[in-house]
Amino acid sequence: MRQVLTLLVLFILGNIPAWAQDNYDPRKALTSEELFLKQGSGNRVVGAPGQKYLVLDASPTIGGFHRYRFFPGDNIKFRMKNETIKFNETIATISDTSFAIAVINDALNQMTYQEIPLKEIKLIKTTRRIPFVSQAAPLLPLAGLIYIGADFFNRGIDNKRYTTDASTFVVGGAFMVAGLFCYKMTFSSLKINGKNKLKVLETY
């Protein structure tokens, strides 16, 4: 029974590279400049030199250094200091020390712009697509549950159902922990501090 469960889990994990390869077409490969410009939303405004954009230089505990870029038209998720509101908005404009988001007032049927000073940002939620790791984030916990569930509901070597042992929980739990690790590497809430710095740069 254990061999069957192990083969099932290996089959699920073995499909991760296959799914990643299915999405890759060498003929559609982008240049490094195209990848830079296509990061995030397709609504960003990138034109002549001098276009300001936000840069988050992050050095998290898991994943190592990474630079996130946000252009006008990109979606940004953040929280401000001394506030509990979670913003999930589109960047309208960017200045040297702040950026603006569009706010729609349904009562007055009009749209205004709210300026967000960079120094008031508490944290930013980011998404980093990592080959294989991002795909494994939801699959590994599922594989762990299947491993434990199959051992619990099927007859084992003792010919009894609804029984399992510590080794099954260890293996299943290891898959779940690995999935959590992959999730944390893909989705992060980064506090703006000495390690994670938010600033404005310009295209040239």
XYZ file of C-alpha atoms in Angstrom:
204
model
C 0.000 0.000 0.000
C 2.791 2.403 0.887
C 4.404 1.787 -2.495
C 1.163 2.708 -4.264
C 0.843 5.916 -2.231
C 4.451 6.835 -2.929
C 3.969 6.272 -6.671
C 0.820 8.444 -6.587
C 2.645 11.320 -4.904
C 5.612 11.010 -7.273
C 3.201 11.088 -10.229
C 1.684 14.364 -9.015
C 5.083 15.941 -8.423
C 6.432 14.615 -11.688
C 3.774 16.518 -13.597
C 4.999 19.885 -12.292
C 7.889 20.150 -14.803
C 5.625 18.852 -17.564
C 3.012 21.538 -16.906
C 5.721 24.182 -16.785
C 7.122 22.963 -20.109
C 3.665 22.990 -21.692
C 3.547 26.735 -21.106
C 6.922 27.357 -22.713
C 7.353 27.910 -26.438
C 10.909 28.778 -27.616
C 9.438 30.654 -30.566
C 7.613 32.970 -28.164
C 10.561 33.553 -25.856
C 10.935 37.214 -24.859
C 14.091 39.247 -24.725
C 15.313 40.503 -21.358
C 14.001 43.982 -22.183
C 10.570 42.617 -23.112
C 10.450 40.599 -19.887
C 11.316 43.750 -17.938
C 8.530 45.750 -19.567
C 5.943 42.947 -19.350
C 6.371 42.304 -15.626
C 2.982 42.576 -13.903
C -0.034 44.235 -15.515
C -0.321 44.925 -19.208
C -1.889 48.334 -18.488
C 1.312 50.065 -17.453
C 2.433 53.226 -19.172
C 6.038 52.971 -20.340
C 7.083 55.414 -22.992
C 9.767 58.047 -23.377
C 12.833 58.239 -21.156
C 12.139 59.886 -17.827
C 9.134 57.718 -16.922
C 9.081 57.344 -13.139
C 8.401 53.944 -11.593
C 8.459 52.392 -8.117
C 11.186 49.984 -7.091
C 11.029 47.672 -4.077
C 14.441 46.195 -3.284
C 13.651 43.279 -1.016
C 15.938 40.999 0.973
C 13.491 38.628 2.692
C 14.513 35.788 4.982
C 13.304 33.266 2.388
C 14.191 33.660 -1.264
C 17.100 36.090 -1.252
C 17.356 39.542 -2.839
C 14.822 40.501 -5.516
C 13.811 43.774 -7.171
C 10.106 44.413 -7.790
C 9.067 47.145 -10.232
C 5.707 48.960 -10.343
C 4.769 51.245 -13.242
C 1.726 53.476 -13.739
C -1.083 51.107 -14.687
C 0.223 48.296 -12.467
C -1.782 46.894 -9.589
C -0.258 47.313 -6.127
C -1.325 45.789 -2.797
C -0.193 47.641 0.306
C -0.983 48.835 3.818
C -0.173 52.195 5.344
C 1.189 53.013 8.783
C -1.364 53.382 11.582
C -4.150 52.035 9.342
C -5.856 48.653 9.043
C -7.189 49.192 5.507
C -5.731 46.875 2.881
C -5.322 48.662 -0.449
C -5.512 46.774 -3.736
C -5.398 49.542 -6.325
C -3.990 50.575 -9.688
C -1.173 53.120 -9.767
C -2.268 56.269 -11.615
C 0.822 58.474 -11.403
C 4.220 58.446 -9.691
C 6.239 61.384 -8.379
C 9.604 61.596 -6.639
C 8.233 60.890 -3.162
C 4.752 59.442 -3.682
C 2.318 57.754 -6.025
C -1.372 58.316 -6.656
C -4.305 55.917 -6.900
C -7.721 56.594 -8.417
C -10.626 56.695 -5.961
C -14.181 56.451 -7.298
C -16.898 58.191 -5.278
C -20.130 56.386 -6.166
C -22.265 58.877 -4.264
C -20.946 61.851 -6.237
C -20.345 59.812 -9.390
C -16.850 61.153 -9.800
C -13.247 60.010 -9.621
C -10.515 61.653 -7.591
C -6.881 60.833 -6.980
C -5.406 60.009 -3.585
C -1.717 60.681 -3.081
C 0.191 58.023 -1.125
C 3.539 59.217 0.317
C 6.207 56.510 0.143
C 7.219 57.165 3.748
C 3.700 56.208 4.891
C 3.786 52.724 3.318
C 3.991 49.982 5.960
C 4.118 46.856 3.790
C 3.590 45.695 0.231
C 2.267 42.308 -0.879
C 4.220 40.864 -3.768
C 3.983 37.909 -6.127
C 7.086 36.277 -7.568
C 6.564 33.528 -10.143
C 9.353 30.974 -9.711
C 9.455 28.013 -12.137
C 8.440 24.748 -10.454
C 8.310 26.384 -7.001
C 5.140 28.411 -7.697
C 3.460 25.404 -9.339
C 4.365 23.218 -6.366
C 2.838 25.595 -3.778
C -0.746 24.235 -4.104
C 0.221 20.720 -5.200
C 2.478 19.688 -2.319
C -0.134 20.195 0.450
C -2.648 18.304 -1.712
C -0.160 15.467 -2.150
C 0.338 15.360 1.628
C -3.407 15.148 2.282
C -3.842 12.423 -0.332
C -0.974 10.454 1.196
C -2.418 10.616 4.714
C -6.035 10.134 3.572
C -5.266 7.129 1.388
C -3.417 5.403 4.223
C -6.246 6.199 6.657
C -9.184 5.001 4.539
C -7.623 2.003 2.804
C -6.703 -1.356 4.259
C -3.042 -1.551 5.109
C -0.801 -4.476 5.929
C -2.839 -4.960 9.114
C -6.011 -5.344 6.976
C -7.748 -2.572 8.948
C -9.266 0.714 7.814
C -9.275 4.074 9.577
C -5.826 3.530 11.007
C -2.497 5.131 10.291
C 0.839 5.611 11.992
C 3.352 8.308 12.835
C 5.480 7.720 9.732
C 2.512 8.532 7.475
C 1.941 11.831 9.271
C 5.642 12.634 9.024
C 5.706 12.085 5.255
C 2.382 13.869 4.656
C 3.366 16.711 6.958
C 6.682 17.103 5.154
C 4.825 17.625 1.864
C 2.587 20.244 3.502
C 5.523 22.120 5.030
C 7.310 22.084 1.675
C 4.151 23.506 0.063
C 4.011 26.280 2.671
C 7.668 27.079 1.977
C 6.954 27.331 -1.768
C 3.930 29.545 -1.058
C 5.996 31.918 1.081
C 8.586 32.208 -1.689
C 5.861 33.015 -4.245
C 3.623 35.317 -2.174
C 5.235 37.652 0.349
C 4.134 40.513 2.598
C 7.228 42.702 2.780
C 7.547 45.343 5.485
C 9.254 48.532 4.352
C 12.342 48.828 6.520
C 16.133 48.722 6.318
C 16.056 45.373 4.482
C 13.172 46.175 2.151
C 13.477 49.628 0.595
C 10.906 51.437 -1.539
C 12.096 54.175 -3.886
C 11.451 55.886 -7.221
C 13.600 55.483 -10.336
C 13.304 56.706 -13.920
C 13.595 55.003 -17.284
C 16.384 56.183 -19.543
